[in-house]
Amino acid sequence: MLKIKKKISVGDYDFVLNSLKRQGVKINFWKVAMRPGKPLSFGTYQDKLVFGLPGNPVSSMISFIQFVQPAILKMQGRKNYFPKQIKAVLGEKINKKAGLRYFLRTYLTYENEEFKACLTGPQGSGILSSMLLAHGIMIIPEEITSLNKRKK
């Protein structure tokens, strides 16, 4: 009789990391303090870079934007290889866990000569609409646990 696990943790069905190691990839790190995208791996094989992206679609996209795309652009000789950043006022209160850098999908409006950022809705790592509706990604550092909406 087949036993079914009631809980699946990160790595229970992740065979990629061990496969990469068996192929001779030197793993430099696995897991980063970010949400979404924590189960990211990076290593090298000979003179090649090897990225292991998370399985959830939003986690994979955010990890690609933050790690893989800048690496590719830098290898192409680009001087500015990180995404453009702007400042925006917050349109709603946000609470988060300490210790993780959050990458929240936002839509932007331009009011009174400044950008205002609001979440695109639920921010789960499997919710593709959060990326489809986004104009940008709000980055909240690890040490911050609460941000208040700007009052008029």
CSV table of N, CA and C in Angstrom, one decimal:
chain,number,residue,atom,x,y,z
A,1,MET,N,0.8,-1.2,0.0
A,1,MET,CA,0.0,0.0,0.0
A,1,MET,C,0.9,1.2,0.0
A,2,LEU,N,0.5,2.2,-0.8
A,2,LEU,CA,1.3,3.5,-1.0
A,2,LEU,C,1.0,4.4,0.2
A,3,LYS,N,2.0,4.9,0.9
A,3,LYS,CA,1.8,5.8,1.9
A,3,LYS,C,1.8,7.2,1.4
A,4,ILE,N,0.9,8.0,1.8
A,4,ILE,CA,0.8,9.4,1.3
A,4,ILE,C,1.2,10.3,2.4
A,5,LYS,N,2.2,11.2,2.2
A,5,LYS,CA,2.6,12.2,3.2
A,5,LYS,C,1.6,13.3,3.3
A,6,LYS,N,1.3,13.6,4.5
A,6,LYS,CA,0.3,14.7,4.7
A,6,LYS,C,1.0,16.1,4.6
A,7,LYS,N,2.3,16.1,4.9
A,7,LYS,CA,3.0,17.4,4.8
A,7,LYS,C,4.2,17.2,3.9
A,8,ILE,N,4.4,18.2,3.1
A,8,ILE,CA,5.6,18.1,2.2
A,8,ILE,C,6.4,19.4,2.5
A,9,SER,N,7.7,19.1,2.9
A,9,SER,CA,8.6,20.3,3.2
A,9,SER,C,9.5,20.5,2.0
A,10,VAL,N,10.1,21.7,2.1
A,10,VAL,CA,11.1,22.0,1.0
A,10,VAL,C,12.1,20.9,0.9
A,11,GLY,N,12.2,20.4,-0.3
A,11,GLY,CA,13.2,19.4,-0.5
A,11,GLY,C,12.7,18.0,-0.6
A,12,ASP,N,11.5,17.6,-0.1
A,12,ASP,CA,11.0,16.3,-0.1
A,12,ASP,C,11.0,15.7,-1.5
A,13,TYR,N,10.6,16.5,-2.5
A,13,TYR,CA,10.6,16.0,-3.9
A,13,TYR,C,11.5,16.8,-4.8
A,14,ASP,N,12.5,17.4,-4.2
A,14,ASP,CA,13.5,18.2,-4.9
A,14,ASP,C,14.7,17.3,-5.2
A,15,PHE,N,14.8,16.8,-6.4
A,15,PHE,CA,15.9,15.9,-6.7
A,15,PHE,C,17.1,16.7,-7.5
A,16,VAL,N,16.8,17.9,-7.8
A,16,VAL,CA,17.7,18.7,-8.7
A,16,VAL,C,19.1,18.9,-7.9
A,17,LEU,N,19.0,19.4,-6.7
A,17,LEU,CA,20.2,19.7,-6.0
A,17,LEU,C,21.2,18.5,-5.9
A,18,ASN,N,20.7,17.4,-5.5
A,18,ASN,CA,21.5,16.2,-5.4
A,18,ASN,C,22.0,15.7,-6.8
A,19,SER,N,21.2,15.9,-7.8
A,19,SER,CA,21.6,15.5,-9.2
A,19,SER,C,22.7,16.4,-9.6
A,20,LEU,N,22.6,17.7,-9.3
A,20,LEU,CA,23.7,18.6,-9.7
A,20,LEU,C,25.0,18.3,-9.0
A,21,LYS,N,24.9,17.9,-7.7
A,21,LYS,CA,26.1,17.5,-7.0
A,21,LYS,C,26.7,16.3,-7.6
A,22,ARG,N,25.9,15.3,-8.0
A,22,ARG,CA,26.4,14.1,-8.6
A,22,ARG,C,27.1,14.4,-9.9
A,23,GLN,N,26.7,15.4,-10.6
A,23,GLN,CA,27.2,15.8,-11.9
A,23,GLN,C,28.5,16.6,-11.8
A,24,GLY,N,28.9,16.9,-10.5
A,24,GLY,CA,30.1,17.7,-10.3
A,24,GLY,C,30.0,19.1,-10.1
A,25,VAL,N,28.7,19.6,-10.0
A,25,VAL,CA,28.5,21.0,-9.7
A,25,VAL,C,28.9,21.4,-8.3
A,26,LYS,N,29.7,22.4,-8.1
A,26,LYS,CA,30.1,22.9,-6.8
A,26,LYS,C,29.0,23.8,-6.3
A,27,ILE,N,28.2,23.5,-5.3
A,27,ILE,CA,27.1,24.3,-4.8
A,27,ILE,C,27.7,25.3,-3.9
A,28,ASN,N,27.6,26.6,-4.3
A,28,ASN,CA,28.1,27.7,-3.5
A,28,ASN,C,27.1,28.1,-2.4
A,29,PHE,N,25.8,28.0,-2.7
A,29,PHE,CA,24.8,28.3,-1.7
A,29,PHE,C,23.5,27.6,-2.1
A,30,TRP,N,22.6,27.3,-1.1
A,30,TRP,CA,21.3,26.8,-1.3
A,30,TRP,C,20.4,27.4,-0.2
A,31,LYS,N,19.4,28.1,-0.6
A,31,LYS,CA,18.5,28.9,0.3
A,31,LYS,C,19.0,30.3,0.5
A,32,VAL,N,18.1,31.2,0.3
A,32,VAL,CA,18.4,32.6,0.5
A,32,VAL,C,17.3,33.2,1.4
A,33,ALA,N,17.6,34.3,2.1
A,33,ALA,CA,16.7,34.9,3.1
A,33,ALA,C,15.8,35.8,2.3
A,34,MET,N,14.9,35.3,1.5
A,34,MET,CA,14.0,36.1,0.7
A,34,MET,C,12.7,35.4,0.6
A,35,ARG,N,11.6,36.2,0.3
A,35,ARG,CA,10.3,35.6,0.1
A,35,ARG,C,9.6,36.4,-1.0
A,36,PRO,N,9.2,35.8,-2.1
A,36,PRO,CA,9.3,34.4,-2.4
A,36,PRO,C,10.7,34.1,-3.0
A,37,GLY,N,11.0,32.9,-3.0
A,37,GLY,CA,12.3,32.5,-3.7
A,37,GLY,C,13.3,31.9,-2.8
A,38,LYS,N,13.0,31.5,-1.6
A,38,LYS,CA,14.0,31.0,-0.6
A,38,LYS,C,14.8,29.8,-1.1
A,39,PRO,N,14.1,28.8,-1.7
A,39,PRO,CA,14.9,27.6,-2.1
A,39,PRO,C,15.7,27.8,-3.4
A,40,LEU,N,16.5,28.8,-3.5
A,40,LEU,CA,17.3,29.1,-4.7
A,40,LEU,C,18.7,28.5,-4.4
A,41,SER,N,19.3,27.9,-5.5
A,41,SER,CA,20.6,27.3,-5.4
A,41,SER,C,21.5,28.0,-6.4
A,42,PHE,N,22.8,28.1,-6.1
A,42,PHE,CA,23.8,28.6,-7.1
A,42,PHE,C,25.1,27.8,-6.9
A,43,GLY,N,25.6,27.5,-8.1
A,43,GLY,CA,26.9,26.8,-8.0
A,43,GLY,C,27.7,27.0,-9.3
A,44,THR,N,28.8,26.3,-9.5
A,44,THR,CA,29.6,26.4,-10.7
A,44,THR,C,30.0,25.0,-11.1
A,45,TYR,N,30.1,24.9,-12.4
A,45,TYR,CA,30.6,23.7,-13.1
A,45,TYR,C,31.6,24.1,-14.1
A,46,GLN,N,32.9,23.7,-13.8
A,46,GLN,CA,34.0,24.2,-14.6
A,46,GLN,C,33.9,25.7,-14.6
A,47,ASP,N,33.8,26.4,-15.7
A,47,ASP,CA,33.7,27.8,-15.7
A,47,ASP,C,32.3,28.4,-16.0
A,48,LYS,N,31.3,27.5,-15.7
A,48,LYS,CA,29.9,27.9,-16.0
A,48,LYS,C,29.2,28.1,-14.7
A,49,LEU,N,28.2,29.1,-14.7
A,49,LEU,CA,27.3,29.4,-13.6
A,49,LEU,C,26.1,28.4,-13.7
A,50,VAL,N,25.7,27.9,-12.5
A,50,VAL,CA,24.5,27.0,-12.5
A,50,VAL,C,23.6,27.6,-11.4
A,51,PHE,N,22.3,27.9,-11.9
A,51,PHE,CA,21.3,28.4,-11.0
A,51,PHE,C,20.2,27.3,-10.9
A,52,GLY,N,19.8,27.1,-9.7
A,52,GLY,CA,18.6,26.2,-9.4
A,52,GLY,C,17.5,27.1,-8.9
A,53,LEU,N,16.5,27.3,-9.8
A,53,LEU,CA,15.4,28.2,-9.4
A,53,LEU,C,14.3,27.4,-8.6
A,54,PRO,N,13.5,28.1,-7.7
A,54,PRO,CA,12.5,27.4,-7.0
A,54,PRO,C,11.4,26.9,-7.9
A,55,GLY,N,10.5,26.0,-7.4
A,55,GLY,CA,9.5,25.4,-8.2
A,55,GLY,C,8.2,26.2,-8.4
A,56,ASN,N,7.9,27.0,-7.4
A,56,ASN,CA,6.7,27.8,-7.6
A,56,ASN,C,6.9,28.9,-8.6
A,57,PRO,N,5.9,29.2,-9.4
A,57,PRO,CA,6.1,30.1,-10.6
A,57,PRO,C,6.5,31.5,-10.2
A,58,VAL,N,5.9,32.1,-9.2
A,58,VAL,CA,6.3,33.5,-8.8
A,58,VAL,C,7.7,33.5,-8.2
A,59,SER,N,8.0,32.5,-7.3
A,59,SER,CA,9.3,32.4,-6.7
A,59,SER,C,10.4,32.3,-7.8
A,60,SER,N,10.1,31.5,-8.8
A,60,SER,CA,11.0,31.3,-9.9
A,60,SER,C,11.2,32.6,-10.7
A,61,MET,N,10.2,33.3,-11.0
A,61,MET,CA,10.3,34.6,-11.7
A,61,MET,C,11.1,35.6,-10.9
A,62,ILE,N,10.7,35.8,-9.6
A,62,ILE,CA,11.4,36.8,-8.8
A,62,ILE,C,12.9,36.4,-8.7
A,63,SER,N,13.2,35.1,-8.4
A,63,SER,CA,14.6,34.7,-8.3
A,63,SER,C,15.4,34.9,-9.6
A,64,PHE,N,14.7,34.7,-10.8
A,64,PHE,CA,15.3,34.9,-12.1
A,64,PHE,C,15.7,36.4,-12.2
A,65,ILE,N,14.7,37.3,-11.9
A,65,ILE,CA,14.9,38.7,-12.0
A,65,ILE,C,16.0,39.2,-11.1
A,66,GLN,N,16.1,38.7,-9.9
A,66,GLN,CA,17.1,39.1,-8.9
A,66,GLN,C,18.5,38.5,-9.1
A,67,PHE,N,18.6,37.3,-9.6
A,67,PHE,CA,19.9,36.6,-9.7
A,67,PHE,C,20.4,36.3,-11.1
A,68,VAL,N,19.5,35.6,-11.8
A,68,VAL,CA,19.9,35.1,-13.1
A,68,VAL,C,20.1,36.3,-14.2
A,69,GLN,N,19.0,37.1,-14.3
A,69,GLN,CA,19.1,38.1,-15.3
A,69,GLN,C,20.2,39.1,-15.1
A,70,PRO,N,20.5,39.6,-13.9
A,70,PRO,CA,21.7,40.4,-13.7
A,70,PRO,C,23.0,39.7,-14.1
A,71,ALA,N,23.1,38.4,-13.8
A,71,ALA,CA,24.3,37.6,-14.2
A,71,ALA,C,24.5,37.6,-15.7
A,72,ILE,N,23.4,37.3,-16.4
A,72,ILE,CA,23.4,37.3,-17.9
A,72,ILE,C,23.8,38.6,-18.5
A,73,LEU,N,23.2,39.7,-18.0
A,73,LEU,CA,23.4,41.0,-18.5
A,73,LEU,C,24.9,41.4,-18.2
A,74,LYS,N,25.4,41.1,-17.0
A,74,LYS,CA,26.8,41.4,-16.7
A,74,LYS,C,27.8,40.6,-17.6
A,75,MET,N,27.5,39.4,-17.9
A,75,MET,CA,28.3,38.6,-18.8
A,75,MET,C,28.2,39.1,-20.3
A,76,GLN,N,27.2,39.8,-20.6
A,76,GLN,CA,27.0,40.5,-21.9
A,76,GLN,C,27.8,41.8,-21.9
A,77,GLY,N,28.3,42.2,-20.8
A,77,GLY,CA,29.1,43.5,-20.8
A,77,GLY,C,28.3,44.7,-20.3
A,78,ARG,N,27.1,44.5,-19.9
A,78,ARG,CA,26.3,45.6,-19.4
A,78,ARG,C,26.9,46.2,-18.2
A,79,LYS,N,26.8,47.5,-18.0
A,79,LYS,CA,27.3,48.2,-16.8
A,79,LYS,C,26.2,48.3,-15.8
A,80,ASN,N,24.9,48.6,-16.2
A,80,ASN,CA,23.8,48.6,-15.3
A,80,ASN,C,23.0,47.3,-15.5
A,81,TYR,N,23.2,46.4,-14.7
A,81,TYR,CA,22.5,45.1,-14.9
A,81,TYR,C,21.4,44.8,-13.9
A,82,PHE,N,21.2,45.6,-12.9
A,82,PHE,CA,20.1,45.4,-12.0
A,82,PHE,C,18.9,46.2,-12.4
A,83,PRO,N,17.7,45.7,-12.1
A,83,PRO,CA,16.5,46.4,-12.5
A,83,PRO,C,16.5,47.9,-12.0
A,84,LYS,N,15.8,48.7,-12.7
A,84,LYS,CA,15.7,50.2,-12.3
A,84,LYS,C,14.9,50.3,-11.1
A,85,GLN,N,15.3,51.2,-10.2
A,85,GLN,CA,14.6,51.4,-9.0
A,85,GLN,C,14.0,52.8,-8.9
A,86,ILE,N,12.8,52.9,-8.4
A,86,ILE,CA,12.2,54.2,-8.1
A,86,ILE,C,11.7,54.3,-6.7
A,87,LYS,N,11.5,55.4,-6.2
A,87,LYS,CA,10.9,55.6,-4.9
A,87,LYS,C,9.4,55.8,-5.0
A,88,ALA,N,8.6,55.2,-4.1
A,88,ALA,CA,7.2,55.4,-4.2
A,88,ALA,C,6.6,55.5,-2.7
A,89,VAL,N,5.5,56.1,-2.6
A,89,VAL,CA,4.8,56.1,-1.3
A,89,VAL,C,4.0,54.9,-1.2
A,90,LEU,N,3.7,54.4,0.0
A,90,LEU,CA,3.0,53.2,0.2
A,90,LEU,C,1.5,53.5,0.3
A,91,GLY,N,0.7,52.7,-0.4
A,91,GLY,CA,-0.7,52.9,-0.5
A,91,GLY,C,-1.5,52.1,0.5
A,92,GLU,N,-0.8,51.2,1.3
A,92,GLU,CA,-1.5,50.4,2.3
A,92,GLU,C,-0.5,49.9,3.3
A,93,LYS,N,-1.0,49.5,4.4
A,93,LYS,CA,-0.2,49.0,5.5
A,93,LYS,C,0.3,47.6,5.2
A,94,ILE,N,1.6,47.3,5.5
A,94,ILE,CA,2.2,46.0,5.2
A,94,ILE,C,2.9,45.5,6.4
A,95,ASN,N,2.6,44.2,6.8
A,95,ASN,CA,3.3,43.5,7.9
A,95,ASN,C,4.0,42.3,7.3
A,96,LYS,N,5.2,42.0,7.9
A,96,LYS,CA,6.0,40.9,7.4
A,96,LYS,C,6.8,40.3,8.5
A,97,LYS,N,7.4,39.1,8.2
A,97,LYS,CA,8.2,38.5,9.2
A,97,LYS,C,9.6,39.1,9.1
A,98,ALA,N,10.3,39.2,10.2
A,98,ALA,CA,11.7,39.7,10.3
A,98,ALA,C,12.6,38.6,9.7
A,99,GLY,N,13.7,38.9,9.2
A,99,GLY,CA,14.7,38.0,8.8
A,99,GLY,C,14.6,37.6,7.3
A,100,LEU,N,13.6,38.0,6.6
A,100,LEU,CA,13.5,37.7,5.2
A,100,LEU,C,13.3,39.0,4.4
A,101,ARG,N,14.0,39.1,3.3
A,101,ARG,CA,13.7,40.2,2.4
A,101,ARG,C,12.5,39.9,1.5
A,102,TYR,N,11.5,40.7,1.5
A,102,TYR,CA,10.3,40.5,0.8
A,102,TYR,C,10.3,41.2,-0.6
A,103,PHE,N,9.8,40.5,-1.6
A,103,PHE,CA,9.6,41.1,-2.9
A,103,PHE,C,8.2,41.0,-3.2
A,104,LEU,N,7.5,42.1,-3.0
A,104,LEU,CA,6.0,42.2,-3.2
A,104,LEU,C,5.7,42.8,-4.5
A,105,ARG,N,4.7,42.1,-5.2
A,105,ARG,CA,4.3,42.6,-6.5
A,105,ARG,C,3.3,43.8,-6.3
A,106,THR,N,3.6,44.9,-7.0
A,106,THR,CA,2.8,46.1,-6.8
A,106,THR,C,2.4,46.7,-8.1
A,107,TYR,N,1.3,47.4,-8.1
A,107,TYR,CA,0.9,48.3,-9.2
A,107,TYR,C,1.2,49.7,-8.8
A,108,LEU,N,1.5,50.5,-9.7
A,108,LEU,CA,1.8,51.9,-9.4
A,108,LEU,C,0.8,52.9,-10.0
A,109,THR,N,0.6,54.0,-9.3
A,109,THR,CA,-0.2,55.1,-9.8
A,109,THR,C,0.7,56.3,-9.6
A,110,TYR,N,0.5,57.3,-10.4
A,110,TYR,CA,1.2,58.6,-10.3
A,110,TYR,C,0.3,59.7,-9.9
A,111,GLU,N,0.4,60.2,-8.7
A,111,GLU,CA,-0.5,61.2,-8.1
A,111,GLU,C,0.3,62.3,-7.5
A,112,ASN,N,0.0,63.5,-7.7
A,112,ASN,CA,0.6,64.6,-7.0
A,112,ASN,C,2.1,64.6,-7.2
A,113,GLU,N,2.6,64.3,-8.3
A,113,GLU,CA,4.0,64.3,-8.7
A,113,GLU,C,4.8,63.2,-7.9
A,114,GLU,N,4.2,62.1,-7.6
A,114,GLU,CA,4.9,61.0,-6.9
A,114,GLU,C,4.2,59.7,-7.2
A,115,PHE,N,5.0,58.6,-7.2
A,115,PHE,CA,4.4,57.3,-7.4
A,115,PHE,C,3.8,56.8,-6.1
A,116,LYS,N,2.7,56.0,-6.3
A,116,LYS,CA,2.1,55.4,-5.1
A,116,LYS,C,2.1,53.9,-5.5
A,117,ALA,N,2.5,53.0,-4.5
A,117,ALA,CA,2.6,51.6,-4.7
A,117,ALA,C,1.6,50.9,-3.9
A,118,CYS,N,0.8,50.0,-4.5
A,118,CYS,CA,-0.2,49.2,-3.8
A,118,CYS,C,0.0,47.7,-4.2
A,119,LEU,N,-0.2,46.8,-3.3
A,119,LEU,CA,-0.1,45.4,-3.7
A,119,LEU,C,-1.1,45.0,-4.7
A,120,THR,N,-0.7,44.0,-5.6
A,120,THR,CA,-1.6,43.5,-6.6
A,120,THR,C,-2.6,42.5,-6.1
A,121,GLY,N,-2.6,42.3,-4.8
A,121,GLY,CA,-3.6,41.3,-4.3
A,121,GLY,C,-2.8,40.3,-3.4
A,122,PRO,N,-3.3,39.1,-3.2
A,122,PRO,CA,-2.6,38.1,-2.5
A,122,PRO,C,-1.2,37.8,-3.1
A,123,GLN,N,-0.2,37.6,-2.2
A,123,GLN,CA,1.2,37.5,-2.6
A,123,GLN,C,1.8,36.1,-2.6
A,124,GLY,N,1.0,35.1,-2.6
A,124,GLY,CA,1.5,33.7,-2.5
A,124,GLY,C,2.4,33.4,-3.7
A,125,SER,N,3.3,32.5,-3.5
A,125,SER,CA,4.3,32.2,-4.5
A,125,SER,C,3.8,31.4,-5.7
A,126,GLY,N,2.5,31.0,-5.6
A,126,GLY,CA,1.9,30.3,-6.7
A,126,GLY,C,0.8,31.1,-7.4
A,127,ILE,N,0.7,32.3,-7.0
A,127,ILE,CA,-0.4,33.2,-7.5
A,127,ILE,C,0.1,34.0,-8.7
A,128,LEU,N,0.0,33.5,-9.9
A,128,LEU,CA,0.5,34.2,-11.1
A,128,LEU,C,-0.1,35.5,-11.3
A,129,SER,N,-1.3,35.7,-10.9
A,129,SER,CA,-1.9,37.0,-11.2
A,129,SER,C,-1.2,38.2,-10.5
A,130,SER,N,-0.5,37.8,-9.4
A,130,SER,CA,0.3,38.9,-8.7
A,130,SER,C,1.4,39.4,-9.5
A,131,MET,N,1.9,38.6,-10.4
A,131,MET,CA,2.9,39.1,-11.4
A,131,MET,C,2.3,39.7,-12.6
A,132,LEU,N,1.2,39.1,-13.1
A,132,LEU,CA,0.6,39.7,-14.3
A,132,LEU,C,0.0,41.1,-14.1
A,133,LEU,N,-0.4,41.4,-12.9
A,133,LEU,CA,-1.0,42.7,-12.6
A,133,LEU,C,0.1,43.7,-12.2
A,134,ALA,N,1.3,43.3,-12.0
A,134,ALA,CA,2.3,44.1,-11.4
A,134,ALA,C,3.0,45.1,-12.4
A,135,HIS,N,3.2,46.3,-11.9
A,135,HIS,CA,4.1,47.3,-12.6
A,135,HIS,C,5.5,47.2,-12.1
A,136,GLY,N,5.6,46.7,-10.9
A,136,GLY,CA,6.9,46.7,-10.3
A,136,GLY,C,6.9,45.7,-9.1
A,137,ILE,N,8.1,45.7,-8.5
A,137,ILE,CA,8.3,44.8,-7.3
A,137,ILE,C,8.8,45.7,-6.2
A,138,MET,N,8.1,45.7,-5.1
A,138,MET,CA,8.5,46.4,-3.9
A,138,MET,C,9.4,45.5,-3.1
A,139,ILE,N,10.6,46.1,-2.7
A,139,ILE,CA,11.5,45.3,-1.9
A,139,ILE,C,11.5,45.9,-0.5
A,140,ILE,N,11.3,45.0,0.5
A,140,ILE,CA,11.3,45.3,1.9
A,140,ILE,C,12.4,44.6,2.6
A,141,PRO,N,13.4,45.3,3.2
A,141,PRO,CA,14.5,44.7,3.8
A,141,PRO,C,14.2,43.7,4.9
A,142,GLU,N,15.1,42.9,5.3
A,142,GLU,CA,15.0,41.8,6.3
A,142,GLU,C,14.5,42.4,7.6
A,143,GLU,N,15.1,43.5,8.1
A,143,GLU,CA,14.9,43.9,9.4
A,143,GLU,C,13.5,44.6,9.6
A,144,ILE,N,12.9,45.1,8.6
A,144,ILE,CA,11.6,45.8,8.7
A,144,ILE,C,10.5,44.8,8.8
A,145,THR,N,9.6,45.0,9.8
A,145,THR,CA,8.5,44.1,10.0
A,145,THR,C,7.1,44.8,9.8
A,146,SER,N,7.1,46.1,9.7
A,146,SER,CA,5.8,46.8,9.5
A,146,SER,C,6.1,48.1,8.7
A,147,LEU,N,5.2,48.3,7.8
A,147,LEU,CA,5.2,49.6,7.1
A,147,LEU,C,3.8,50.2,7.1
A,148,ASN,N,3.7,51.5,7.3
A,148,ASN,CA,2.4,52.1,7.4
A,148,ASN,C,2.1,52.8,6.1
A,149,LYS,N,0.8,52.8,5.8
A,149,LYS,CA,0.3,53.6,4.6
A,149,LYS,C,0.6,55.1,4.9
A,150,ARG,N,1.0,55.8,3.9
A,150,ARG,CA,1.3,57.2,4.1
A,150,ARG,C,-0.1,57.9,4.2
A,151,LYS,N,-0.2,58.7,5.3
A,151,LYS,CA,-1.4,59.5,5.5
A,151,LYS,C,-1.2,60.8,4.8
A,152,LYS,N,-2.4,61.4,4.4
A,152,LYS,CA,-2.4,62.7,3.7
A,152,LYS,C,-2.3,63.8,4.7
